[in-house]
Amino acid sequence: MKTRGLVWIALVSMAVSSVCVAKTTDKTGEIYKNRCANCHGVKANGVPKLKEQPGMSAEEAAATGTSSQEKGNIYGPPLSTYGKEELVNKLKDLRNKDFDAKSYHSIMRQNLKNIEEREGKVSDEKMAEYIYTHFGAGAK
C-alpha cells in the first residue's frame, strides 16, 4: 500500500516537473521571438546596421525600409555563433554595471530591464540554452 502511494507520488512529480520545464522553454522561446529577435534576428543571425537617411522622418523611413536620423541603433550582433557557455557569460555580463553608459551594452542592459519588467525574470541559462539549441551549433 505504501509502495503504491510512493510510486504514484513519484510519477505525478515527474509529470509536473516536465510540464513546468516545457512551459519555461515555451516562455523563453516566446520572449526571444517577441523581444530579442527584433535586434538579433529571427534565426539569431544578427540584424545589419541600417543606413540613416538625413532629413527623413521616422514614419517616412519605416515606409521605405530605411532608418531615419530620429531612430536609435537597432543593430544586434549574431548570437548563433556562440556556444552555450559563451551566451550565459554574455547575458551575465549584461547584468553587471561595469559597462560604459553610452555603449551598445548599456542599451542592451536597458532593453533587458524593460523585457523583465514586462515578461518577468529571464533566466540566463535557459535563454542561452534556447538560443544554442534552436539556432546555434546545438540546433537539430
Short mmCIF file of C-alpha atoms in Angstrom, two decimals:
data_model
loop_
_atom_site.label_atom_id
_atom_site.label_comp_id
_atom_site.label_asym_id
_atom_site.label_seq_id
_atom_site.Cartn_x
_atom_site.Cartn_y
_atom_site.Cartn_z
CA MET A 1 0.00 0.00 0.00
CA LYS A 2 2.76 2.47 0.95
CA THR A 3 4.83 1.43 -2.06
CA ARG A 4 1.95 2.10 -4.42
CA GLY A 5 1.48 5.56 -2.88
CA LEU A 6 5.17 6.40 -3.21
CA VAL A 7 5.21 5.25 -6.83
CA TRP A 8 2.13 7.34 -7.56
CA ILE A 9 3.69 10.44 -5.96
CA ALA A 10 6.92 9.91 -7.91
CA LEU A 11 5.04 9.61 -11.22
CA VAL A 12 2.96 12.72 -10.53
CA SER A 13 6.02 14.75 -9.53
CA MET A 14 7.87 13.70 -12.71
CA ALA A 15 4.88 14.69 -14.85
CA VAL A 16 4.51 18.05 -13.14
CA SER A 17 8.22 18.85 -13.44
CA SER A 18 8.27 18.02 -17.17
CA VAL A 19 5.25 20.26 -17.75
CA CYS A 20 6.95 23.11 -15.88
CA VAL A 21 10.12 22.72 -17.95
CA ALA A 22 8.09 22.71 -21.17
CA LYS A 23 6.29 25.91 -20.16
CA THR A 24 9.61 27.58 -19.28
CA THR A 25 11.05 26.65 -22.68
CA ASP A 26 7.93 27.93 -24.41
CA LYS A 27 8.08 31.16 -22.42
CA THR A 28 11.77 31.59 -23.20
CA GLY A 29 11.08 30.99 -26.89
CA GLU A 30 8.24 33.49 -26.88
CA ILE A 31 10.43 36.10 -25.19
CA TYR A 32 13.11 35.57 -27.82
CA LYS A 33 10.64 35.72 -30.73
CA ASN A 34 8.77 38.76 -29.41
CA ARG A 35 11.63 40.79 -27.95
CA CYS A 36 15.14 39.60 -28.83
CA ALA A 37 14.55 38.71 -32.49
CA ASN A 38 13.83 42.37 -33.26
CA CYS A 39 17.53 43.17 -32.91
CA HIS A 40 19.29 39.81 -33.08
CA GLY A 41 17.31 38.31 -35.96
CA VAL A 42 14.63 35.64 -36.20
CA LYS A 43 17.33 32.96 -36.53
CA ALA A 44 19.80 34.73 -34.20
CA ASN A 45 21.94 35.61 -37.21
CA GLY A 46 22.01 39.33 -36.37
CA VAL A 47 20.47 42.43 -37.89
CA PRO A 48 22.70 44.66 -40.03
CA LYS A 49 23.00 48.35 -39.32
CA LEU A 50 20.60 50.42 -41.36
CA LYS A 51 21.87 53.36 -43.35
CA GLU A 52 20.41 56.52 -41.91
CA GLN A 53 18.73 58.94 -44.29
CA PRO A 54 19.19 62.61 -43.37
CA GLY A 55 16.07 64.73 -43.38
CA MET A 56 13.69 61.77 -43.30
CA SER A 57 11.08 61.35 -40.57
CA ALA A 58 10.66 58.07 -38.73
CA GLU A 59 7.30 57.47 -40.46
CA GLU A 60 8.74 58.00 -43.95
CA ALA A 61 11.71 55.80 -43.15
CA ALA A 62 9.52 52.98 -41.89
CA ALA A 63 7.55 53.05 -45.12
CA THR A 64 10.72 52.73 -47.22
CA GLY A 65 12.59 50.22 -45.06
CA THR A 66 15.38 52.59 -44.08
CA SER A 67 16.32 54.31 -40.86
CA SER A 68 15.82 57.97 -40.08
CA GLN A 69 18.02 60.25 -38.02
CA GLU A 70 15.38 60.05 -35.31
CA LYS A 71 15.79 56.30 -34.79
CA GLY A 72 18.34 54.76 -32.48
CA ASN A 73 20.73 51.98 -33.37
CA ILE A 74 18.82 48.69 -33.54
CA TYR A 75 21.80 46.68 -34.71
CA GLY A 76 22.02 43.34 -32.95
CA PRO A 77 25.03 41.10 -33.42
CA PRO A 78 24.51 37.43 -34.33
CA LEU A 79 24.11 35.08 -31.38
CA SER A 80 24.07 31.82 -33.31
CA THR A 81 27.88 31.73 -33.48
CA TYR A 82 28.35 31.45 -29.70
CA GLY A 83 28.48 28.33 -27.58
CA LYS A 84 26.12 27.85 -24.67
CA GLU A 85 28.71 28.86 -22.05
CA GLU A 86 29.62 32.00 -24.00
CA LEU A 87 25.96 33.01 -24.23
CA VAL A 88 25.47 32.53 -20.48
CA ASN A 89 28.56 34.62 -19.77
CA LYS A 90 27.44 37.39 -22.15
CA LEU A 91 23.99 37.54 -20.55
CA LYS A 92 25.51 37.63 -17.06
CA ASP A 93 27.92 40.37 -18.14
CA LEU A 94 24.96 42.48 -19.26
CA ARG A 95 23.66 42.45 -15.72
CA ASN A 96 26.96 43.93 -14.45
CA LYS A 97 27.09 47.67 -14.09
CA ASP A 98 30.65 48.00 -15.42
CA PHE A 99 29.75 48.97 -18.99
CA ASP A 100 30.13 52.47 -20.36
CA ALA A 101 26.84 54.37 -20.17
CA LYS A 102 26.83 55.17 -23.91
CA SER A 103 27.96 51.78 -25.22
CA TYR A 104 25.86 49.25 -27.10
CA HIS A 105 25.88 47.07 -23.99
CA SER A 106 24.26 49.79 -21.88
CA ILE A 107 21.41 49.93 -24.43
CA MET A 108 21.07 46.15 -24.28
CA ARG A 109 21.12 46.25 -20.47
CA GLN A 110 18.23 48.73 -20.54
CA ASN A 111 16.37 46.54 -23.07
CA LEU A 112 16.83 43.53 -20.79
CA LYS A 113 15.49 45.51 -17.86
CA ASN A 114 12.41 46.52 -19.91
CA ILE A 115 11.84 42.93 -21.06
CA GLU A 116 12.00 41.65 -17.49
CA GLU A 117 9.52 44.32 -16.35
CA ARG A 118 7.03 43.05 -18.98
CA GLU A 119 7.76 39.33 -19.04
CA GLY A 120 9.27 38.56 -15.64
CA LYS A 121 12.80 37.42 -14.77
CA VAL A 122 14.66 35.91 -17.72
CA SER A 123 16.97 33.04 -16.79
CA ASP A 124 20.37 33.49 -18.41
CA GLU A 125 20.92 29.74 -18.54
CA LYS A 126 17.53 28.98 -20.10
CA MET A 127 17.84 31.75 -22.69
CA ALA A 128 21.35 30.59 -23.61
CA GLU A 129 20.07 27.00 -23.87
CA TYR A 130 17.20 28.12 -26.11
CA ILE A 131 19.43 30.12 -28.46
CA TYR A 132 22.08 27.40 -28.61
CA THR A 133 19.67 24.52 -29.25
CA HIS A 134 17.45 26.37 -31.74
CA PHE A 135 19.92 28.49 -33.69
CA GLY A 136 23.50 27.60 -32.71
CA ALA A 137 25.69 24.52 -33.02
CA GLY A 138 23.24 22.53 -30.86
CA ALA A 139 20.37 23.04 -33.34
CA LYS A 140 18.96 19.86 -34.82
#
